[in-house]
Short mmCIF file of C-alpha atoms and ligand atoms in Angstrom, two decimals:
data_model
loop_
_atom_site.label_atom_id
_atom_site.label_comp_id
_atom_site.label_asym_id
_atom_site.label_seq_id
_atom_site.Cartn_x
_atom_site.Cartn_y
_atom_site.Cartn_z
CA MET V 1 -35.86 -7.13 4.44
CA TYR V 2 -35.92 -9.27 7.67
CA LYS V 3 -32.38 -10.43 6.82
CA TYR V 4 -31.35 -6.69 6.46
CA ILE V 5 -32.50 -5.64 9.77
CA THR V 6 -30.92 -8.60 11.58
CA VAL V 7 -27.58 -7.90 9.90
CA ASN V 8 -27.49 -4.10 10.16
CA LYS V 9 -29.08 -3.47 13.57
CA ARG V 10 -27.26 -4.22 16.76
CA ILE V 11 -28.39 -3.81 20.43
CA SER V 12 -25.45 -2.38 22.35
CA ASP V 13 -24.51 -3.05 25.92
CA LYS V 14 -27.20 -0.29 27.17
CA GLY V 15 -29.95 -1.73 25.23
CA GLU V 16 -30.04 0.87 22.66
CA VAL V 17 -30.21 0.16 18.82
CA MET V 18 -27.07 0.88 16.88
CA ASN V 19 -25.77 0.06 13.45
CA LYS V 20 -22.45 -1.27 12.95
CA LEU V 21 -21.07 2.19 11.88
CA GLU V 22 -21.96 3.92 15.08
CA LYS V 23 -20.88 0.92 17.05
CA ALA V 24 -17.57 0.92 15.62
CA MET V 25 -17.24 4.89 15.91
CA ASN V 26 -18.19 4.43 19.60
CA TYR V 27 -15.55 1.68 20.11
CA ILE V 28 -12.80 4.06 18.55
CA GLN V 29 -13.80 6.94 20.55
CA ASN V 30 -13.78 5.31 23.82
CA ASN V 31 -10.63 3.07 23.45
CA LYS V 32 -8.18 5.13 21.32
CA GLN V 33 -6.47 6.60 24.26
CA LYS V 34 -5.52 3.26 25.35
CA ILE V 35 -2.95 2.40 22.67
CA ASN V 36 0.70 2.37 23.22
CA ASN V 37 2.39 5.05 21.17
CA LYS V 38 6.04 3.69 21.11
CA TYR V 39 6.30 2.73 17.39
CA ARG V 40 3.70 5.19 16.02
CA MET V 41 4.80 7.14 12.84
CA SER V 42 4.11 10.94 12.35
CA PHE V 43 4.28 11.39 8.37
CA HIS V 44 2.37 8.13 7.60
CA VAL V 45 -0.95 7.09 7.63
CA ILE V 46 -1.85 4.74 10.45
CA PRO V 47 -4.85 3.69 12.18
CA THR V 48 -6.13 5.63 15.30
CA ILE V 49 -6.75 2.41 16.88
CA GLY V 50 -7.16 -1.35 15.50
CA TRP V 51 -5.95 -3.18 12.23
CA MET V 52 -5.36 -1.41 8.84
CA ASN V 53 -4.45 -3.12 5.54
CA ASP V 54 -4.87 -2.28 1.84
CA PRO V 55 -5.50 1.18 0.65
CA ASN V 56 -8.92 1.68 -0.85
CA GLY V 57 -10.59 4.29 -2.80
CA PHE V 58 -7.50 6.57 -3.33
CA SER V 59 -9.29 9.50 -4.94
CA TYR V 60 -9.01 13.22 -5.51
CA TYR V 61 -12.45 14.64 -4.80
CA LYS V 62 -13.44 18.38 -4.60
CA GLY V 63 -9.93 19.54 -3.89
CA GLU V 64 -8.95 17.09 -1.44
CA TYR V 65 -7.11 13.74 -1.27
CA HIS V 66 -9.16 10.79 0.04
CA LEU V 67 -7.83 7.68 1.20
CA PHE V 68 -10.03 4.75 2.51
CA TYR V 69 -8.49 1.50 3.89
CA GLN V 70 -9.22 -2.12 5.18
CA TYR V 71 -10.17 -1.56 8.78
CA HIS V 72 -10.87 -3.67 11.76
CA PRO V 73 -11.23 -1.29 14.66
CA TYR V 74 -11.73 -3.81 17.44
CA SER V 75 -8.32 -5.46 17.37
CA SER V 76 -4.80 -5.28 16.01
CA GLU V 77 -5.53 -8.49 14.06
CA TRP V 78 -7.35 -8.60 10.68
CA GLY V 79 -11.06 -9.06 10.93
CA PRO V 80 -14.13 -8.36 9.17
CA PRO V 81 -13.17 -5.12 7.33
CA HIS V 82 -14.78 -1.79 7.52
CA TRP V 83 -13.55 1.17 5.33
CA GLY V 84 -11.59 3.60 7.46
CA HIS V 85 -11.28 7.05 5.84
CA VAL V 86 -8.61 9.83 6.04
CA LYS V 87 -8.30 13.04 3.92
CA SER V 88 -5.80 15.31 3.08
CA LYS V 89 -5.00 18.71 1.23
CA ASP V 90 -1.20 17.69 0.49
CA LEU V 91 -0.66 13.81 0.79
CA VAL V 92 1.16 14.47 4.22
CA LYS V 93 -0.93 15.76 6.67
CA TRP V 94 -4.10 13.60 7.25
CA ASP V 95 -7.27 14.11 8.85
CA HIS V 96 -9.32 11.08 10.27
CA LEU V 97 -12.90 10.77 9.15
CA PRO V 98 -15.77 8.62 10.40
CA ILE V 99 -15.76 5.09 9.11
CA ALA V 100 -17.14 5.07 5.70
CA ILE V 101 -18.75 1.72 5.35
CA ALA V 102 -19.42 -1.39 7.70
CA PRO V 103 -20.09 -5.00 6.81
CA ASP V 104 -23.82 -4.59 7.44
CA MET V 105 -25.79 -5.78 4.44
CA PRO V 106 -26.69 -9.07 3.17
CA TYR V 107 -24.45 -8.77 0.41
CA ASP V 108 -21.38 -7.72 2.62
CA SER V 109 -22.08 -9.16 5.88
CA ASP V 110 -18.63 -10.64 6.44
CA GLY V 111 -16.47 -7.89 5.19
CA CYS V 112 -16.36 -4.77 3.01
CA PHE V 113 -13.35 -5.92 1.23
CA SER V 114 -10.88 -3.73 -0.99
CA GLY V 115 -12.34 -1.44 -3.68
CA SER V 116 -11.81 2.00 -5.29
CA ALA V 117 -13.30 5.33 -5.57
CA ILE V 118 -14.32 7.57 -8.72
CA GLU V 119 -16.05 10.79 -9.12
CA HIS V 120 -19.61 10.86 -11.25
CA ASP V 121 -21.88 13.71 -11.30
CA GLU V 122 -20.02 15.58 -8.51
CA LYS V 123 -20.58 12.52 -6.24
CA LEU V 124 -17.95 9.96 -4.84
CA TYR V 125 -18.71 6.42 -5.84
CA LEU V 126 -17.07 3.46 -3.79
CA MET V 127 -16.91 0.24 -5.53
CA TYR V 128 -16.10 -2.50 -3.10
CA THR V 129 -16.08 -6.16 -2.75
CA GLY V 130 -19.02 -7.66 -0.32
CA HIS V 131 -17.35 -10.82 1.07
CA LEU V 132 -19.93 -13.64 2.38
CA ASP V 133 -18.84 -16.49 4.51
CA PRO V 134 -21.95 -18.14 5.73
CA THR V 135 -20.99 -21.59 6.74
CA LYS V 136 -17.02 -20.83 7.19
CA LYS V 137 -16.29 -23.54 4.74
CA PRO V 138 -14.04 -22.36 2.00
CA GLU V 139 -16.00 -23.66 -0.76
CA ASP V 140 -19.33 -21.65 0.26
CA ILE V 141 -17.39 -18.26 0.20
CA ARG V 142 -18.94 -15.73 -2.16
CA GLN V 143 -17.56 -12.36 -3.26
CA VAL V 144 -19.69 -9.81 -5.29
CA GLN V 145 -19.33 -6.18 -6.12
CA ASN V 146 -21.31 -3.36 -4.44
CA ILE V 147 -21.27 0.40 -4.77
CA ALA V 148 -21.73 3.02 -2.13
CA VAL V 149 -22.17 6.81 -3.13
CA SER V 150 -21.55 10.15 -1.30
CA SER V 151 -22.41 13.72 -1.98
CA ASP V 152 -20.27 15.24 0.77
CA GLY V 153 -17.33 12.75 0.61
CA ILE V 154 -17.98 11.78 4.23
CA ASN V 155 -21.23 9.98 4.48
CA PHE V 156 -21.82 6.92 2.08
CA GLU V 157 -25.06 5.07 1.22
CA LYS V 158 -24.95 1.64 -0.26
CA ILE V 159 -27.29 1.66 -3.46
CA LYS V 160 -30.51 -0.47 -3.44
CA GLU V 161 -29.36 -2.04 -6.65
CA ASN V 162 -26.24 -3.93 -4.92
CA PRO V 163 -24.55 -6.51 -5.80
CA VAL V 164 -23.93 -4.52 -9.23
CA ILE V 165 -21.53 -7.43 -10.20
CA GLY V 166 -22.71 -10.60 -8.65
CA THR V 167 -20.99 -14.26 -9.41
CA ASN V 168 -23.42 -14.63 -12.09
CA MET V 169 -21.72 -12.57 -14.39
CA LEU V 170 -18.34 -14.37 -14.08
CA PRO V 171 -16.83 -16.21 -17.19
CA LYS V 172 -17.22 -19.80 -16.88
CA ASP V 173 -13.46 -20.49 -15.92
CA ALA V 174 -13.57 -18.41 -12.91
CA LYS V 175 -14.35 -19.18 -9.25
CA PRO V 176 -17.10 -17.48 -7.30
CA GLN V 177 -14.79 -17.64 -4.08
CA ASP V 178 -12.31 -15.21 -5.29
CA PHE V 179 -13.60 -12.39 -7.09
CA ARG V 180 -12.56 -9.20 -5.54
CA ASP V 181 -10.89 -5.56 -5.37
CA PRO V 182 -12.38 -3.77 -7.99
CA LYS V 183 -10.38 -0.73 -9.56
CA LEU V 184 -12.58 1.90 -11.50
CA TRP V 185 -11.35 4.26 -14.08
CA LYS V 186 -13.10 6.08 -16.84
CA LYS V 187 -12.17 6.41 -20.59
CA GLY V 188 -14.29 8.48 -22.91
CA ASP V 189 -17.93 8.27 -21.67
CA MET V 190 -17.32 4.67 -20.28
CA PHE V 191 -16.51 3.48 -16.97
CA TYR V 192 -14.25 0.42 -16.65
CA VAL V 193 -13.36 -1.80 -13.75
CA VAL V 194 -10.69 -4.49 -13.27
CA ILE V 195 -11.37 -7.26 -10.88
CA GLY V 196 -9.06 -9.93 -9.34
CA SER V 197 -10.19 -13.60 -9.99
CA ARG V 198 -9.17 -16.95 -9.56
CA ASN V 199 -9.22 -19.38 -12.26
CA ILE V 200 -10.77 -23.00 -11.86
CA ASP V 201 -7.10 -24.27 -12.37
CA ASN V 202 -6.26 -21.97 -9.07
CA SER V 203 -4.26 -19.35 -10.64
CA GLY V 204 -5.04 -15.60 -10.83
CA GLN V 205 -6.63 -13.65 -13.55
CA ILE V 206 -7.85 -9.93 -13.99
CA LEU V 207 -11.50 -9.53 -15.47
CA LEU V 208 -12.51 -6.37 -17.38
CA TYR V 209 -15.97 -5.19 -17.11
CA LYS V 210 -17.53 -1.98 -18.47
CA SER V 211 -20.52 0.40 -17.65
CA LYS V 212 -22.15 3.56 -18.86
CA ASP V 213 -23.53 4.58 -15.17
CA LEU V 214 -21.66 2.59 -12.74
CA ILE V 215 -24.75 0.47 -12.10
CA ASN V 216 -25.36 -1.82 -15.00
CA TRP V 217 -22.10 -3.63 -15.77
CA GLU V 218 -21.22 -5.90 -18.79
CA PHE V 219 -18.44 -8.52 -19.01
CA VAL V 220 -15.73 -7.36 -21.55
CA ASN V 221 -13.05 -10.16 -21.12
CA THR V 222 -10.32 -11.75 -19.15
CA ILE V 223 -7.30 -9.45 -20.03
CA ALA V 224 -4.52 -11.16 -18.13
CA ARG V 225 -3.62 -14.46 -16.44
CA SER V 226 -1.05 -15.95 -14.25
CA SER V 227 -1.51 -19.34 -15.80
CA ASN V 228 0.33 -20.59 -12.50
CA LYS V 229 3.49 -18.92 -13.83
CA ILE V 230 3.26 -15.62 -12.06
CA GLY V 231 1.97 -16.67 -8.67
CA GLU V 232 -1.39 -17.84 -7.63
CA MET V 233 -4.34 -15.84 -6.74
CA TRP V 234 -4.20 -12.12 -8.12
CA GLU V 235 -5.65 -9.48 -5.64
CA CYS V 236 -5.91 -5.58 -5.92
CA PRO V 237 -5.54 -4.97 -9.68
CA ASP V 238 -4.86 -1.44 -10.95
CA MET V 239 -4.77 -0.32 -14.68
CA PHE V 240 -3.68 2.88 -15.73
CA GLU V 241 -2.24 4.75 -18.71
CA ILE V 242 1.05 6.67 -18.69
CA GLY V 243 1.93 8.01 -22.29
CA GLU V 244 1.28 5.48 -24.97
CA LYS V 245 1.52 2.48 -22.30
CA ASN V 246 -1.05 0.68 -20.04
CA ILE V 247 0.30 -0.61 -16.70
CA LEU V 248 -1.24 -3.30 -14.77
CA ILE V 249 -0.48 -3.57 -11.15
CA VAL V 250 -1.46 -6.87 -9.51
CA SER V 251 -0.62 -8.20 -5.85
CA SER V 252 0.28 -11.92 -6.51
CA GLN V 253 -0.02 -14.42 -3.86
CA PHE V 254 2.60 -16.96 -3.05
CA MET V 255 4.96 -15.93 -5.98
CA LYS V 256 8.07 -18.04 -6.28
CA SER V 257 11.40 -16.18 -5.56
CA GLU V 258 13.81 -15.51 -8.52
CA GLY V 259 17.05 -14.54 -7.01
CA ASP V 260 16.70 -11.27 -5.40
CA ARG V 261 13.19 -10.84 -6.67
CA PHE V 262 9.81 -11.90 -5.08
CA ASN V 263 11.30 -12.84 -1.73
CA ASN V 264 8.23 -11.87 0.30
CA LEU V 265 5.10 -14.16 1.03
CA HIS V 266 3.34 -12.08 -1.76
CA SER V 267 4.53 -9.75 -4.20
CA SER V 268 3.21 -6.65 -5.97
CA ILE V 269 4.21 -6.37 -9.37
CA TYR V 270 3.52 -4.52 -12.81
CA LEU V 271 3.18 -5.64 -16.31
CA ILE V 272 3.54 -3.04 -19.19
CA GLY V 273 1.74 -3.18 -22.27
CA LYS V 274 -1.29 -2.01 -24.52
CA LEU V 275 -4.92 -2.57 -23.57
CA ASN V 276 -7.29 -3.07 -26.59
CA TYR V 277 -10.48 -1.73 -24.73
CA GLU V 278 -12.91 -3.25 -27.77
CA LYS V 279 -11.49 -6.86 -27.44
CA GLY V 280 -10.59 -6.69 -23.83
CA GLU V 281 -6.88 -7.85 -24.73
CA PHE V 282 -3.68 -6.74 -22.71
CA GLU V 283 -0.73 -7.59 -24.81
CA HIS V 284 2.19 -7.30 -22.46
CA GLU V 285 5.60 -8.30 -21.96
CA GLY V 286 7.39 -9.29 -18.62
CA TYR V 287 6.72 -8.46 -15.26
CA TYR V 288 8.40 -6.56 -12.39
CA GLU V 289 8.64 -6.20 -8.68
CA ILE V 290 7.43 -3.01 -7.71
CA ASP V 291 9.26 -2.55 -4.24
CA HIS V 292 12.41 -4.59 -3.33
CA GLY V 293 12.04 -4.32 0.38
CA PHE V 294 9.95 -6.34 2.67
CA ASP V 295 6.91 -4.45 3.60
CA PHE V 296 4.92 -3.32 0.18
CA TYR V 297 1.37 -4.73 -0.70
CA ALA V 298 -1.87 -4.01 -2.48
CA PRO V 299 -0.56 -0.66 -4.03
CA GLN V 300 -3.38 1.58 -5.48
CA THR V 301 -3.21 4.71 -7.67
CA LEU V 302 -4.93 7.84 -8.23
CA ILE V 303 -4.54 10.78 -10.97
CA ASP V 304 -4.63 14.11 -9.18
CA CYS V 305 -5.44 17.83 -10.56
CA LYS V 306 -1.82 18.20 -11.42
CA GLY V 307 -1.95 15.23 -13.72
CA ARG V 308 0.19 13.38 -11.36
CA ARG V 309 -0.12 9.39 -11.09
CA ILE V 310 0.39 8.68 -7.28
CA MET V 311 0.65 5.46 -5.64
CA ILE V 312 0.37 4.41 -2.00
CA ALA V 313 0.54 0.75 -0.68
CA TRP V 314 -0.04 -1.03 2.56
CA MET V 315 3.50 -0.91 4.34
CA ASN V 316 3.22 -4.50 5.76
CA MET V 317 3.25 -7.98 4.65
CA TRP V 318 0.92 -10.82 5.44
CA GLY V 319 2.20 -13.73 7.31
CA GLN V 320 4.92 -12.16 9.44
CA ARG V 321 5.36 -11.15 13.26
CA TRP V 322 3.89 -7.77 14.27
CA PRO V 323 5.32 -6.43 17.33
CA THR V 324 2.53 -4.07 17.91
CA HIS V 325 0.11 -6.85 17.70
CA GLU V 326 2.14 -9.23 19.72
CA ASN V 327 2.93 -6.67 22.55
CA ASN V 328 -0.83 -5.41 22.90
CA HIS V 329 -0.17 -1.99 21.57
CA GLY V 330 -3.44 -1.76 20.28
CA TRP V 331 -2.73 -0.99 16.63
CA ASN V 332 -1.03 -2.48 13.53
CA GLY V 333 -0.74 -1.33 9.84
CA ALA V 334 0.48 1.90 8.16
CA MET V 335 0.52 2.95 4.29
CA THR V 336 3.72 3.88 2.51
CA LEU V 337 4.66 7.62 1.75
CA PRO V 338 2.83 8.50 -1.53
CA ARG V 339 5.01 7.83 -4.63
CA VAL V 340 4.87 9.71 -7.88
CA VAL V 341 4.80 7.34 -10.60
CA GLU V 342 6.67 7.74 -14.14
CA LEU V 343 7.76 5.93 -17.07
CA LYS V 344 11.40 5.87 -17.62
CA GLY V 345 12.21 3.95 -20.84
CA ASN V 346 10.29 0.63 -20.27
CA LYS V 347 10.34 0.95 -16.61
CA LEU V 348 8.48 2.74 -13.80
CA ILE V 349 10.34 5.16 -11.30
CA PHE V 350 8.62 5.99 -7.98
CA ILE V 351 9.23 9.20 -6.55
CA PRO V 352 8.12 10.63 -3.14
CA ILE V 353 5.70 13.40 -3.42
CA GLU V 354 7.35 16.71 -3.49
CA GLU V 355 5.04 18.04 -1.00
CA ILE V 356 7.02 16.13 1.84
CA LYS V 357 9.61 18.89 1.14
CA ASN V 358 7.42 21.28 3.02
CA TYR V 359 7.87 19.66 6.32
CA ARG V 360 11.76 19.47 6.22
CA THR V 361 13.34 21.09 9.33
CA ASN V 362 16.69 21.24 11.14
CA GLY V 363 18.78 20.94 7.89
CA TYR V 364 22.40 19.53 8.35
CA TYR V 365 24.89 19.03 5.70
CA VAL V 366 28.18 17.00 5.66
CA GLU V 367 30.87 15.91 3.14
CA GLU V 368 33.01 13.30 4.52
CA THR V 369 35.53 10.63 2.85
CA ILE V 370 36.42 7.80 4.97
CA THR V 371 38.83 4.77 4.41
CA ASN V 372 38.19 1.40 6.39
CA ASP V 373 36.33 3.34 8.98
CA PHE V 374 33.15 4.26 10.40
CA LEU V 375 31.85 7.90 11.57
CA LEU V 376 28.86 8.59 13.89
CA LEU V 377 26.85 11.35 12.42
CA PRO V 378 26.05 14.36 15.00
CA PHE V 379 22.19 13.90 15.00
CA ARG V 380 19.55 11.79 16.56
CA SER V 381 16.10 11.42 15.18
CA PHE V 382 13.22 8.86 14.46
CA SER V 383 11.60 11.13 11.96
CA LEU V 384 13.94 12.16 9.21
CA GLU V 385 15.00 12.19 5.60
CA ILE V 386 18.58 11.66 4.30
CA GLU V 387 19.59 12.70 0.87
CA THR V 388 23.08 11.30 -0.20
CA ILE V 389 25.44 10.74 -2.88
CA ILE V 390 28.02 8.42 -2.33
CA ASP V 391 31.17 8.03 -4.43
CA VAL V 392 31.97 4.17 -4.58
CA SER V 393 34.98 4.20 -6.87
CA ASN V 394 37.28 2.89 -4.37
CA ALA V 395 35.25 1.12 -2.03
CA THR V 396 34.22 -2.65 -1.81
CA ARG V 397 31.15 -1.71 0.87
CA ALA V 398 29.84 1.60 1.68
CA GLY V 399 26.65 2.85 3.40
CA PHE V 400 24.78 3.35 6.45
CA ARG V 401 23.98 2.01 9.97
CA LEU V 402 20.50 3.50 10.49
CA CYS V 403 18.64 3.70 13.69
CA LYS V 404 21.68 2.44 15.66
CA GLY V 405 21.77 1.91 19.25
CA LYS V 406 23.96 -0.14 21.54
CA LYS V 407 22.94 -3.38 20.12
CA GLU V 408 20.63 -2.51 17.09
CA GLU V 409 21.35 -1.33 13.70
CA THR V 410 19.22 -1.33 10.06
CA LEU V 411 22.26 -1.66 7.38
CA LEU V 412 21.77 -0.25 4.28
CA TYR V 413 24.88 -0.31 1.94
CA PHE V 414 26.25 -0.82 -1.41
CA ASP V 415 28.29 -3.90 -2.23
CA ARG V 416 30.83 -3.83 -5.15
CA ASN V 417 31.31 -7.35 -5.13
CA GLU V 418 27.89 -8.40 -5.66
CA ASN V 419 26.90 -5.05 -7.32
CA LYS V 420 23.67 -4.75 -4.88
CA VAL V 421 22.30 -2.00 -2.74
CA VAL V 422 21.55 -4.33 0.61
CA LEU V 423 18.86 -3.61 3.30
CA ASP V 424 19.54 -5.75 6.22
CA ARG V 425 17.05 -5.52 9.21
CA SER V 426 18.47 -8.65 10.97
CA ASP V 427 19.52 -6.44 13.95
CA SER V 428 17.23 -3.81 13.60
CA GLY V 429 14.85 -4.76 17.05
CA GLU V 430 11.96 -6.31 17.64
CA GLY V 431 10.24 -7.71 14.69
CA PRO V 432 10.86 -9.76 11.98
CA GLY V 433 14.57 -9.72 10.46
CA GLY V 434 16.01 -10.58 6.85
CA VAL V 435 18.02 -9.16 3.96
CA ARG V 436 16.78 -7.86 0.67
CA LYS V 437 18.97 -6.79 -2.26
CA THR V 438 18.64 -5.11 -5.60
CA THR V 439 20.83 -4.21 -8.41
CA PRO V 440 21.30 -0.55 -8.81
CA ASN V 441 22.30 1.26 -12.09
CA ILE V 442 25.51 2.97 -10.93
CA LYS V 443 26.41 5.83 -13.15
CA ASP V 444 29.97 7.65 -12.75
CA ASN V 445 30.70 5.41 -9.67
CA LYS V 446 28.09 7.34 -7.58
CA LEU V 447 24.89 5.83 -5.88
CA LYS V 448 22.14 8.40 -5.15
CA LEU V 449 19.90 7.29 -2.10
CA ARG V 450 17.02 9.04 -0.45
CA ILE V 451 15.93 7.52 2.90
CA PHE V 452 12.87 8.15 5.11
CA ILE V 453 12.93 7.12 8.73
CA ASP V 454 9.56 7.50 10.47
CA ARG V 455 9.93 5.43 13.90
CA SER V 456 9.11 2.06 12.67
CA SER V 457 9.49 2.24 8.97
CA VAL V 458 12.38 3.06 6.32
CA GLU V 459 11.81 3.78 2.85
CA VAL V 460 14.67 3.92 0.44
CA PHE V 461 14.43 5.59 -3.27
CA ILE V 462 17.56 4.47 -5.08
CA ASN V 463 19.01 6.69 -8.00
CA ASP V 464 15.96 8.90 -8.26
CA GLY V 465 13.23 6.21 -7.89
CA GLU V 466 14.74 3.68 -10.33
CA GLN V 467 14.32 1.09 -7.28
CA THR V 468 12.64 1.54 -3.91
CA MET V 469 12.98 -0.75 -0.73
CA THR V 470 10.73 -0.49 2.12
CA ALA V 471 10.69 -1.96 5.41
CA LEU V 472 9.24 -2.22 9.05
CA ILE V 473 11.75 -2.04 11.89
CA TYR V 474 11.29 -1.78 15.42
CA PRO V 475 14.18 -0.17 17.13
CA SER V 476 14.36 0.59 20.83
CA ASP V 477 14.00 4.08 22.00
CA GLU V 478 17.73 4.76 22.43
CA SER V 479 18.42 3.49 18.88
CA ASN V 480 18.03 6.86 16.81
CA HIS V 481 21.75 7.44 16.06
CA TYR V 482 23.09 7.03 12.36
CA GLU V 483 26.56 6.00 11.32
CA ILE V 484 28.51 5.80 7.76
CA PHE V 485 30.91 3.25 7.05
CA ALA V 486 33.10 2.27 4.28
CA ASP V 487 35.37 -0.89 3.38
CA GLY V 488 37.95 0.64 0.99
CA THR V 489 37.37 4.29 0.58
CA ALA V 490 34.08 6.12 -0.07
CA LYS V 491 33.05 9.77 -0.24
CA PHE V 492 29.74 10.68 1.29
CA SER V 493 27.75 14.03 0.35
CA ILE V 494 24.78 13.91 2.87
CA ILE V 495 22.03 16.35 3.52
CA LYS V 496 19.72 15.27 6.56
CA TRP V 497 16.34 16.93 7.55
CA ASP V 498 14.17 16.22 10.32
CA ILE V 499 10.45 15.99 9.05
CA ARG V 500 8.05 17.47 11.53
CA VAL V 501 4.39 17.47 10.68
C1 LIG R 601 -5.28 -7.92 0.08
C2 LIG R 601 -6.59 -8.50 0.50
C3 LIG R 601 -7.70 -8.26 -0.70
C4 LIG R 601 -9.05 -8.22 0.08
C5 LIG R 601 -8.47 -7.53 1.44
C6 LIG R 601 -9.27 -8.04 2.73
O1 LIG R 601 -4.26 -7.52 1.10
O2 LIG R 601 -6.53 -9.85 0.72
O3 LIG R 601 -7.55 -9.07 -1.72
O4 LIG R 601 -9.82 -7.60 -0.23
O5 LIG R 601 -7.05 -7.96 1.74
O6 LIG R 601 -9.04 -7.32 3.75
#
């Protein structure tokens, strides 16, 4: 009990006793006006102030979408995570709510790490990882799973039974230092959870547990393993059904690059197979990268009242330069556009949620054929959607110079020689550069693209979501022009809308 009080209660500068939640909320209230707005997005979830990473607890509860996220309000760098919280009726316009949970208990005192949410008995249950780092020596780290409950979807209480899954419930070959990011779902009258784990051989694996009441859990089995072949530690698993298939999502650390695939520090991938719930066995074949750009990690999905499987991810990547942090803008981190996930053949496709169309304005349509030339398009914007079909029959290269200014541009084009869509942010502005490529499935010589620009982000959906490419870019204020270009001849049909939220 003593420990509880010392961890939970803090004395403010003025001498009054405050808990960590109030302390964080006061900090946000008193400091949010100080942030620099230059690179802030308008139709993506971003923090009011401070640092954001993984999406957590993505759920549909009492008619609204709820999204929590890894949140450190006090700096634009990672620090002991709280759970930030936003909600929305349409997945586009989000309201910021009070922080849901803070690291204030003996079983989560160094961070409320990632986790998920589920509705049960009309209440919203969060399951999250309590991170314990008592000596700052890696071998002493422990991670355990806890529950917090709310009946209004805003105020959460951690339950007295925490931790509900401790390190004593790990299989023998799992390390207690890396055991995190529980993702819950229900099948029949049983709750299941998948949790990321590190095997004693140091590689990632996914553990499955089951429970009737979300409080008493039983280990079922280790359902998938990297065996040091598919990256190292596996973080942020998600498991869901589409049709007859089960999809396992994992965010795999330090995957080795294979040609155009897995070129970021860490990679989010999916495995398709069939889960045997009784035996806890997941038969699967192959593994696929989810997004082919630079900034996409730790995705999580929900199923909504319309039966849609919707994915959202942290639109960022560990271990890179962050201009809003380096230049003291006071914030860092964003979520991707929510994307509907469907199965097409044996692959997943990703489609922007249709609600975004309600925010289209200033429509502009043009058809142009250009030969060994370029053409400046007659609009300027940092918040737009471009839908285009490019006939590439007679082109060696054809595409866009996005967010173009005197010296800056983000290149997006089809390269016939390589048969690739190329996203090149080498000259995008401040921030990290680099090139990413992916092989599209070109039908009738036509490439179909949907491009979303939101000040410091670009998201590309290729051929109705067969591939996506997501990137952060940091162009200067004047770089809001758009240009098309072709080597050889290309015909462009372009519709552009501004997106105004
Ligand atoms: C993934 C991750 C999770 C962890 C969280 C901590 O980005 O490393 O595994 O729970 O971030 O903020």
